[in-house]
XYZ file of N, CA and C in Angstrom:
354
model
N 0.817 -1.203 -0.020
C 0.019 0.043 0.015
C 0.848 1.269 0.041
N 2.002 1.193 0.612
C 2.876 2.415 0.773
C 3.735 2.588 -0.391
N 3.935 1.535 -1.184
C 4.775 1.625 -2.358
C 4.199 0.845 -3.553
N 3.110 1.364 -4.145
C 2.446 0.538 -5.153
C 3.263 0.408 -6.485
N 4.235 1.309 -6.752
C 4.950 1.144 -7.956
C 5.984 -0.022 -7.934
N 6.226 -0.586 -6.748
C 7.201 -1.716 -6.680
C 6.569 -2.967 -6.066
N 5.289 -2.756 -5.595
C 4.735 -3.815 -4.747
C 4.586 -5.211 -5.467
N 4.283 -5.130 -6.826
C 4.058 -6.322 -7.564
C 5.198 -6.524 -8.637
N 6.207 -5.714 -8.516
C 7.341 -5.817 -9.376
C 8.118 -7.126 -9.133
N 8.544 -7.803 -10.169
C 9.326 -8.979 -10.037
C 10.698 -8.578 -9.935
N 11.436 -8.870 -8.813
C 12.763 -8.512 -8.551
C 13.835 -8.880 -9.586
N 13.643 -10.130 -10.027
C 14.559 -10.576 -11.057
C 14.505 -9.869 -12.374
N 13.170 -9.482 -12.738
C 12.966 -8.687 -13.951
C 13.508 -7.377 -13.742
N 13.383 -6.763 -12.599
C 13.905 -5.399 -12.282
C 15.451 -5.361 -12.348
N 16.092 -6.457 -11.928
C 17.555 -6.571 -12.089
C 18.022 -6.565 -13.508
N 17.142 -7.080 -14.353
C 17.609 -7.258 -15.743
C 17.115 -6.082 -16.646
N 16.006 -5.430 -16.273
C 15.530 -4.306 -17.079
C 15.362 -2.994 -16.305
N 15.362 -1.918 -17.034
C 15.209 -0.638 -16.318
C 13.715 -0.339 -16.220
N 13.399 0.273 -15.055
C 11.999 0.569 -14.735
C 11.864 2.175 -14.617
N 10.751 2.671 -14.923
C 10.440 4.073 -14.660
C 9.876 4.118 -13.190
N 10.619 4.689 -12.286
C 10.336 4.664 -10.957
C 9.067 5.366 -10.621
N 8.620 6.281 -11.498
C 7.441 7.141 -11.198
C 6.223 6.306 -11.579
N 6.238 5.541 -12.666
C 5.038 4.798 -13.079
C 5.112 3.332 -12.564
N 6.286 2.920 -12.262
C 6.522 1.545 -11.856
C 6.527 0.489 -12.983
N 6.537 0.955 -14.163
C 6.575 0.035 -15.342
C 7.883 0.016 -16.011
N 8.155 -1.156 -16.648
C 9.459 -1.275 -17.348
C 9.499 -0.173 -18.490
N 10.721 0.338 -18.591
C 10.900 1.351 -19.749
C 11.010 0.507 -21.070
N 10.300 0.973 -22.103
C 10.335 0.309 -23.372
C 10.327 1.158 -24.530
N 10.737 0.714 -25.639
C 10.647 1.322 -26.894
C 10.323 0.336 -27.962
N 9.210 0.497 -28.803
C 8.759 -0.411 -29.758
C 8.535 -1.869 -29.170
N 8.027 -1.905 -28.054
C 7.694 -3.191 -27.444
C 8.865 -3.937 -26.818
N 10.043 -3.245 -26.838
C 11.256 -3.954 -26.326
C 11.639 -3.225 -25.005
N 11.887 -4.019 -23.988
C 12.447 -3.511 -22.662
C 13.914 -2.974 -22.776
N 14.176 -1.913 -22.040
C 15.555 -1.520 -21.962
C 16.341 -2.412 -21.029
N 17.365 -3.072 -21.439
C 18.146 -3.924 -20.548
C 19.017 -3.028 -19.624
N 19.145 -3.486 -18.404
C 19.923 -2.746 -17.401
C 21.409 -3.045 -17.761
N 22.191 -1.901 -17.809
C 23.575 -2.023 -17.949
C 24.330 -2.173 -16.575
N 25.466 -2.774 -16.555
C 26.248 -2.855 -15.207
C 26.363 -1.419 -14.642
N 26.420 -0.375 -15.376
C 26.615 0.990 -14.932
C 25.373 1.589 -14.331
N 24.261 0.858 -14.579
C 22.895 1.363 -14.110
C 22.393 0.342 -13.123
N 22.750 0.265 -11.808
C 22.347 -0.690 -10.946
C 20.878 -0.458 -10.544
N 20.161 -1.599 -10.206
C 18.733 -1.529 -9.848
C 18.692 -0.791 -8.497
N 17.473 -0.229 -8.208
C 17.409 0.542 -6.953
C 17.740 -0.295 -5.671
N 17.398 -1.568 -5.704
C 17.833 -2.338 -4.527
C 19.364 -2.417 -4.350
N 20.137 -2.389 -5.386
C 21.526 -2.400 -5.336
C 22.124 -1.062 -4.853
N 21.208 -0.069 -4.934
C 21.644 1.320 -4.396
C 21.065 1.573 -3.025
N 20.424 0.549 -2.440
C 19.765 0.657 -1.171
C 18.447 1.526 -1.170
N 17.843 1.640 -2.378
C 16.727 2.497 -2.510
C 15.341 1.822 -2.777
N 15.158 0.450 -2.530
C 14.022 -0.197 -2.892
C 13.314 -0.557 -1.621
N 12.032 -0.036 -1.406
C 11.256 -0.431 -0.206
C 11.053 -1.934 -0.065
N 11.165 -2.722 -1.141
C 11.061 -4.184 -1.086
C 12.246 -4.921 -0.524
N 13.348 -4.164 -0.249
C 14.587 -4.764 0.033
C 15.372 -5.228 -1.120
N 15.990 -6.440 -0.989
C 16.663 -6.976 -2.156
C 16.175 -8.387 -2.417
N 16.473 -8.949 -3.649
C 16.002 -10.332 -3.820
C 16.519 -11.307 -2.776
N 17.694 -11.057 -2.249
C 18.329 -11.903 -1.335
C 17.697 -11.743 0.133
N 17.245 -10.462 0.444
C 16.683 -10.213 1.679
C 15.443 -9.347 1.516
N 14.315 -9.907 1.019
C 13.129 -9.143 0.664
C 12.324 -8.767 1.982
N 11.680 -7.586 1.853
C 10.772 -7.077 2.816
C 9.302 -7.274 2.283
N 8.836 -8.423 2.347
C 7.553 -8.715 1.864
C 6.756 -9.436 2.934
N 5.424 -9.518 2.710
C 4.621 -10.257 3.596
C 4.894 -11.835 3.482
N 4.842 -12.466 4.632
C 5.010 -13.951 4.623
C 3.790 -14.545 3.932
N 3.880 -15.791 3.489
C 2.674 -16.355 2.842
C 1.457 -16.259 3.789
N 1.732 -16.558 5.011
C 0.600 -16.534 5.986
C -0.027 -15.216 6.129
N 0.784 -14.107 6.184
C 0.293 -12.752 6.332
C -0.320 -12.372 5.016
N 0.192 -12.809 3.918
C -0.375 -12.484 2.601
C -1.812 -13.130 2.522
N -1.998 -14.204 3.004
C -3.313 -15.000 3.114
C -4.320 -14.151 4.022
N -3.752 -13.685 5.152
C -4.658 -12.924 5.987
C -5.047 -11.604 5.349
N -4.143 -10.947 4.580
C -4.459 -9.715 3.894
C -5.515 -9.972 2.782
N -5.325 -11.098 2.071
C -6.227 -11.361 1.028
C -7.604 -11.699 1.650
N -7.692 -12.334 2.661
C -8.985 -12.664 3.377
C -9.585 -11.328 3.786
N -8.866 -10.343 4.315
C -9.351 -9.124 4.766
C -9.993 -8.404 3.553
N -9.303 -8.346 2.389
C -9.740 -7.642 1.268
C -11.084 -8.342 0.784
N -11.138 -9.659 0.778
C -12.432 -10.348 0.383
C -13.557 -9.956 1.398
N -13.266 -10.013 2.659
C -14.329 -9.674 3.707
C -14.741 -8.183 3.545
N -13.749 -7.377 3.265
C -14.086 -5.870 3.192
C -14.884 -5.675 1.949
N -14.673 -6.343 0.836
C -15.329 -6.241 -0.390
C -16.834 -6.529 -0.291
N -17.124 -7.524 0.485
C -18.586 -7.969 0.665
C -19.134 -7.320 1.948
N -18.335 -6.727 2.792
C -18.876 -6.095 3.979
C -19.253 -7.174 5.042
N -18.581 -8.274 5.102
C -19.015 -9.248 5.972
C -17.687 -10.038 6.482
N -17.570 -10.006 7.833
C -16.402 -10.701 8.434
C -16.911 -11.808 9.361
N -16.158 -12.966 9.399
C -16.615 -13.975 10.262
C -16.489 -13.565 11.758
N -17.316 -14.079 12.567
C -17.273 -13.832 14.043
C -16.132 -14.614 14.675
N -14.821 -14.232 14.528
C -13.768 -15.003 14.988
C -12.741 -14.125 15.564
N -12.187 -14.425 16.768
C -11.253 -13.534 17.430
C -9.970 -13.293 16.639
N -9.424 -14.280 15.967
C -8.192 -14.092 15.158
C -8.466 -13.185 13.939
N -9.623 -13.435 13.321
C -9.980 -12.585 12.188
C -10.213 -11.094 12.668
N -10.857 -10.849 13.772
C -11.008 -9.497 14.329
C -9.744 -8.894 14.588
N -8.791 -9.617 15.213
C -7.509 -9.019 15.524
C -6.760 -8.659 14.254
N -6.646 -9.535 13.313
C -6.027 -9.345 12.077
C -6.670 -8.194 11.292
N -7.983 -8.091 11.224
C -8.603 -7.079 10.542
C -8.392 -5.729 11.153
N -8.304 -5.597 12.521
C -7.925 -4.326 13.106
C -6.607 -3.890 12.755
N -5.608 -4.748 12.715
C -4.215 -4.418 12.313
C -4.159 -3.999 10.898
N -4.722 -4.738 10.029
C -4.734 -4.467 8.602
C -5.447 -3.133 8.328
N -6.616 -2.931 8.897
C -7.299 -1.652 8.756
C -6.545 -0.477 9.224
N -5.760 -0.572 10.320
C -4.909 0.492 10.818
C -3.830 0.819 9.823
N -3.251 -0.156 9.149
C -2.233 0.117 8.143
C -2.907 0.598 6.978
N -4.038 0.246 6.551
C -4.713 0.701 5.385
C -5.023 2.225 5.575
N -5.568 2.566 6.800
C -5.804 3.921 7.149
C -4.606 4.832 7.077
N -3.482 4.328 7.556
C -2.193 5.093 7.503
C -1.815 5.316 6.097
N -1.963 4.299 5.224
C -1.624 4.491 3.882
C -2.399 5.514 3.169
N -3.721 5.621 3.507
C -4.548 6.621 2.930
C -4.199 8.012 3.350
N -3.767 8.135 4.661
C -3.420 9.367 5.134
C -2.129 9.861 4.567
N -1.221 8.922 4.399
C 0.112 9.211 3.728
C -0.078 9.641 2.387
N -0.991 8.987 1.555
C -1.236 9.457 0.241
C -1.760 10.857 0.157
N -2.720 11.190 1.111
C -3.318 12.562 1.183
C -2.188 13.594 1.444
N -1.334 13.205 2.339
C -0.305 14.183 2.712
C 0.617 14.356 1.487
N 1.014 13.339 0.840
C 1.786 13.435 -0.413
C 1.131 14.221 -1.472
N -0.100 14.093 -1.684
C -0.917 14.794 -2.665
C -0.922 16.336 -2.279
N -1.092 16.639 -0.934
C -1.094 17.971 -0.541
C 0.325 18.658 -0.771
N 1.318 17.802 -0.525
C 2.653 18.220 -0.735
C 2.893 18.634 -2.225
N 2.464 17.790 -3.128
C 2.547 17.957 -4.505
C 1.836 19.230 -4.965
N 0.622 19.369 -4.380
C -0.192 20.637 -4.725
C 0.515 21.923 -4.196
N 1.087 21.833 -3.132
C 1.712 23.020 -2.506
C 3.038 23.427 -3.319
N 3.716 22.374 -3.844
C 4.922 22.650 -4.586
C 4.674 22.964 -6.035
N 3.398 22.837 -6.414
C 3.049 23.060 -7.781
C 3.603 22.014 -8.720
N 3.806 20.804 -8.252
C 4.328 19.691 -9.139
C 3.266 18.738 -9.587
N 1.964 19.111 -9.376
C 0.911 18.288 -9.847
C 0.568 18.632 -11.343
N 0.185 17.736 -12.046
C -0.179 17.984 -13.436
C -1.634 18.363 -13.593
């Protein structure tokens, strides 16, 4: 939620090809991706990727990803099971979701104030 441009990016693909960090998409021309040269290291090799590195990723564990997916499904239909673990997980995930929305609003205000919005 905090870094949508890299959230679903494949690390191995990013190591091989150059990405536009603003859009999160691989840079391309005529349907061909730009290969990354050794002189253009990937963001993770410069310490700048929020996902960490392929060797030491900062991602949700499979169990946490399953809990997050369950939360999204329950949220979509507006119905959660009456279960203590689900309630605890939902509270934590909702808090992070709310923080993400607040951060996006702050970033948007910052862009508006600096005149960098299109």
